[in-house]
Amino acid sequence: MRYREGGDLDTSSIQDRRGRGGLGGGRGLAVGGGGLGVVGLLVLVLVQVLGGGGGGGAAIGALEGLGQGQTADNAALEQSCDDSEDANSSVECAVVADVDSIQDYWSQALGSQYVPTDTVFFSGQTPTGCGGATSGSGPFYCPADQLVYIDLSFFDTLRSQFGAEGGLFPNAYVLAHEYGHHVQNLLGTNRQVTPGETGPASGTVRLELQADCYAGAWANHAETVPDESGEPLIAEITQDDVDRALDTAGRIGDDFIQENLGGGTVDQDAFTHGSSEQRQRWFLTGYRTGDPAQCDTFATDDLG
């Protein structure tokens, strides 16, 4: 994946809270399609199971209500990420470019139905409208405050713990998936899902697979969707980039995580995000068609 030279990066859609510490209250941690993103819920469950009584889910609950919250300071980010070429060598600048491109796409695809939102950079822990979150939550979208949250160290975790090949485009896929949840929230799709519902054909899984498909639809247009200057921020996406994104999708499927990072047994009744094959299939559906209308996972009995 390559970003063009000479483009302006707009950091106004980023809230940089890194290094500012503290956790604030919230309205309870959102989960599934409307809350923890690509792997967050599964990681929390696995940490709780593998780490004993003091693990993930309990820790997140205990963090709620602490601290006075955090404020954003984008000064350093604005200085280091002023040209889109910076995105070719800086992960944080690449995320800025990705967010710009993704939101440009949805603004054009949905028109006035799309309301832009921010991505919050945090380090370690942060307050959210869905309760306190930590790096272990993974990237996620909180419908209560309509913000995307990410600790950028997650991209290293994908490679070191999940064995993903990684790269700029897989990282962009992760962000595009979370913004897919924002689209679902704006369109009211998440209201079709019963909170806590699990299983291979559950509404929770359908919501996640649709977000994968939406990510693919953006990726199809990423090289052509213009920014405010009329030129796309993303200059090139190669087949190797797509293969790397599919590799990532395969390593964050419920079956892969349960078998390789859990107890080694696959329990389809506990699925919340879909199998590796399903996640790859629906990303490809969006990528090959470039049409969000083809992403209606709620209207099919064949999820893959």
XYZ file of C-alpha atoms in Angstrom:
304
model
C 0.000 0.000 0.000
C 1.352 3.418 -0.936
C 0.098 6.903 -0.058
C 0.512 9.747 -2.519
C 3.028 12.532 -2.088
C 1.959 16.127 -1.571
C -1.456 15.529 -0.041
C -2.671 17.285 3.080
C -3.479 15.133 6.091
C -6.358 16.344 8.234
C -5.694 15.438 11.857
C -8.913 17.087 13.061
C -10.661 13.687 13.058
C -8.110 12.326 15.554
C -8.186 12.848 19.311
C -4.679 12.084 20.516
C -4.865 11.109 24.209
C -1.608 9.187 24.365
C 0.464 9.734 27.460
C -2.275 11.544 29.352
C -3.356 8.708 31.673
C -6.502 8.207 33.709
C -9.772 6.386 33.246
C -13.194 7.922 33.476
C -16.685 6.568 33.864
C -19.116 5.392 31.247
C -22.382 3.684 30.595
C -21.065 0.146 30.535
C -18.767 -1.564 28.083
C -20.402 -2.137 24.720
C -19.669 -5.495 23.133
C -20.168 -7.356 19.879
C -20.897 -5.485 16.687
C -21.674 -2.196 18.346
C -18.807 -2.244 20.798
C -15.494 -4.035 20.821
C -14.215 -4.192 17.315
C -12.207 -6.748 15.450
C -11.045 -8.908 18.332
C -11.705 -6.965 21.504
C -14.474 -9.014 23.076
C -12.744 -12.278 22.272
C -9.456 -11.080 23.728
C -11.186 -10.001 26.929
C -12.922 -13.339 27.256
C -9.697 -15.218 26.612
C -7.741 -13.121 29.106
C -10.416 -13.782 31.696
C -10.362 -17.521 31.043
C -6.601 -17.893 30.757
C -5.696 -15.386 33.440
C -7.966 -16.613 36.211
C -10.291 -14.630 38.431
C -8.397 -11.372 38.052
C -8.537 -11.352 34.268
C -9.885 -9.219 31.443
C -13.630 -8.755 31.833
C -13.465 -8.201 35.560
C -10.596 -5.772 35.179
C -12.479 -3.663 32.658
C -15.512 -3.472 34.917
C -13.392 -2.442 37.876
C -11.838 0.433 35.939
C -15.099 2.254 35.409
C -15.534 5.431 37.369
C -11.805 6.080 37.976
C -10.006 9.297 37.175
C -11.097 12.593 35.693
C -10.840 11.598 32.045
C -8.378 12.645 29.391
C -7.966 15.496 26.972
C -6.623 15.369 23.446
C -3.522 17.200 22.233
C -2.910 16.947 18.492
C -0.003 19.413 18.320
C 2.708 16.783 17.869
C 0.548 14.767 15.483
C -0.142 17.817 13.314
C 3.564 18.566 13.112
C 4.636 15.029 12.157
C 1.716 14.236 9.829
C 1.261 17.243 7.566
C 1.982 15.563 4.203
C 0.338 12.326 3.046
C 3.780 10.987 2.110
C 4.464 10.801 5.853
C 1.947 7.950 5.968
C 4.352 5.710 4.051
C 6.804 5.663 6.954
C 4.707 6.420 10.036
C 1.976 4.178 11.438
C 0.200 7.051 13.163
C 0.240 9.168 10.002
C -1.020 6.187 8.012
C -3.977 5.871 10.371
C -4.711 9.586 9.916
C -4.702 9.084 6.147
C -6.869 5.974 6.444
C -9.458 7.768 8.565
C -9.519 10.675 6.098
C -9.999 8.313 3.146
C -12.603 6.121 4.840
C -14.703 9.098 5.872
C -14.381 10.726 2.452
C -15.715 7.496 0.964
C -18.708 7.173 3.281
C -19.546 10.853 2.951
C -19.846 10.309 -0.792
C -21.565 6.933 -0.564
C -24.196 7.961 1.995
C -24.412 11.715 1.475
C -26.204 13.526 4.275
C -26.830 10.228 6.092
C -23.171 10.041 6.996
C -21.997 12.016 10.017
C -18.179 12.044 10.412
C -16.714 10.970 13.723
C -13.311 10.892 15.406
C -10.786 8.206 16.136
C -9.200 8.345 19.594
C -5.536 7.414 19.957
C -4.809 6.196 23.464
C -2.037 4.389 25.250
C -2.714 1.818 27.932
C -6.163 2.893 29.044
C -8.821 5.508 28.413
C -12.357 6.481 29.431
C -15.077 5.989 26.828
C -18.816 6.404 26.579
C -18.978 2.627 26.921
C -16.873 2.466 30.090
C -13.158 2.196 30.761
C -11.068 0.538 28.055
C -7.513 -0.775 27.991
C -5.110 -1.861 25.279
C -6.405 -5.400 25.778
C -9.800 -4.303 24.487
C -8.461 -4.071 20.961
C -9.782 -1.411 18.559
C -13.489 -0.776 19.003
C -16.381 1.517 18.192
C -18.507 2.867 21.019
C -22.047 3.723 19.893
C -22.711 5.712 23.074
C -20.230 8.444 22.123
C -19.887 7.462 18.432
C -16.089 7.316 18.596
C -13.531 4.791 17.351
C -10.827 3.882 19.883
C -7.418 2.368 19.211
C -4.128 1.837 20.998
C -1.730 1.723 18.045
C 0.271 -1.034 19.743
C -2.559 -3.333 18.647
C -0.956 -3.592 15.219
C 2.146 -5.072 16.849
C -0.097 -7.468 18.796
C -1.626 -8.729 15.554
C 1.824 -9.778 14.402
C 3.359 -10.967 17.662
C 0.393 -12.817 19.214
C -1.853 -13.646 16.277
C 0.950 -14.327 13.797
C -0.480 -11.969 11.177
C 1.754 -10.764 8.370
C 0.688 -7.197 9.070
C 1.304 -4.089 6.997
C -0.260 -0.747 6.189
C -3.250 -2.158 4.335
C -4.240 -4.721 7.008
C -4.055 -1.843 9.493
C -6.368 0.166 7.253
C -8.760 -2.791 7.092
C -8.960 -2.759 10.894
C -9.873 0.950 10.896
C -12.347 0.547 8.038
C -14.062 -2.274 9.942
C -14.587 -0.001 12.947
C -15.968 2.774 10.772
C -18.272 0.139 9.316
C -19.758 -0.112 12.802
C -20.225 3.657 12.805
C -22.152 3.362 9.544
C -24.305 0.621 11.074
C -25.022 2.838 14.060
C -26.011 5.758 11.842
C -28.291 3.542 9.740
C -29.797 1.806 12.768
C -28.608 -1.640 11.692
C -27.295 -2.476 15.154
C -30.836 -2.235 16.510
C -31.576 -5.511 14.730
C -29.233 -7.323 17.106
C -30.104 -8.671 20.541
C -27.315 -7.718 22.978
C -25.275 -10.721 24.076
C -26.538 -12.946 21.271
C -23.941 -15.466 20.089
C -23.722 -18.303 17.598
C -22.648 -18.835 13.974
C -25.792 -17.226 12.522
C -26.422 -14.731 15.330
C -27.147 -11.072 14.774
C -23.846 -10.277 16.461
C -21.921 -12.274 13.863
C -23.960 -10.761 11.031
C -23.109 -7.280 12.277
C -19.390 -8.079 12.340
C -19.382 -9.681 8.898
C -21.210 -6.703 7.464
C -18.551 -4.414 8.937
C -15.914 -6.553 7.198
C -17.829 -6.185 3.941
C -18.097 -2.426 4.398
C -14.326 -2.334 4.914
C -13.897 -4.157 1.629
C -16.244 -1.738 -0.161
C -14.112 1.191 0.988
C -10.942 -0.631 -0.088
C -12.383 -1.071 -3.591
C -12.673 2.715 -3.918
C -9.646 3.753 -1.848
C -7.435 4.491 -4.865
C -10.055 6.750 -6.450
C -12.022 8.417 -3.645
C -10.889 12.060 -3.662
C -9.981 14.192 -0.675
C -10.721 17.922 -0.497
C -8.071 18.605 -3.144
C -9.773 16.259 -5.589
C -7.041 13.619 -5.473
C -7.059 10.293 -3.587
C -4.791 9.985 -0.556
C -4.076 6.338 -1.346
C -2.038 5.866 -4.500
C -1.761 2.076 -4.720
C -3.138 -1.124 -3.229
C -1.470 -4.289 -4.510
C -2.589 -7.897 -4.538
C -0.039 -8.541 -1.807
C -1.810 -5.923 0.307
C -5.148 -7.672 -0.218
C -3.591 -11.036 0.621
C -2.193 -9.584 3.844
C -5.606 -8.215 4.804
C -7.134 -11.640 4.174
C -4.411 -13.162 6.326
C -5.389 -10.777 9.130
C -9.095 -11.541 8.661
C -8.308 -15.232 8.928
C -6.439 -14.789 12.208
C -9.206 -12.856 13.919
C -11.966 -15.333 13.160
C -13.659 -16.927 16.155
C -12.499 -20.429 15.235
C -8.849 -19.417 14.806
C -8.797 -17.539 18.118
C -10.547 -20.302 20.047
C -8.270 -22.984 18.635
C -4.965 -21.124 18.785
C -5.317 -18.633 21.626
C -7.993 -20.328 23.713
C -8.506 -23.855 24.937
C -7.963 -25.468 21.560
C -11.631 -26.389 21.065
C -13.915 -24.584 18.626
C -17.341 -23.769 20.068
C -19.562 -22.313 17.347
C -22.263 -21.442 19.865
C -19.853 -18.899 21.346
C -19.108 -17.168 18.010
C -19.410 -13.373 18.117
C -17.470 -12.261 15.031
C -17.665 -15.140 12.550
C -15.254 -17.795 11.389
C -12.021 -17.022 9.585
C -13.529 -18.182 6.304
C -16.614 -16.014 6.800
C -14.590 -12.917 7.594
C -12.435 -13.406 4.523
C -15.474 -14.064 2.352
C -17.348 -10.930 3.374
C -14.315 -8.658 3.097
C -13.834 -9.988 -0.426
C -17.531 -9.474 -1.211
C -17.172 -5.792 -0.429
C -13.786 -5.494 -2.110
C -14.782 -7.213 -5.355
C -18.125 -5.446 -5.763
C -17.373 -2.073 -4.190
C -21.073 -1.950 -3.373
C -22.269 -1.620 0.235
C -25.673 -2.865 -0.899
C -24.066 -6.288 -1.387
C -23.170 -6.338 2.319
C -26.622 -7.178 3.682
C -25.647 -10.080 5.912
C -29.047 -9.898 7.580
C -30.886 -10.861 4.393
C -29.130 -14.145 3.677
C -29.101 -17.645 5.131
C -25.702 -18.267 3.549
C -23.056 -16.498 5.609
C -20.348 -18.813 4.305
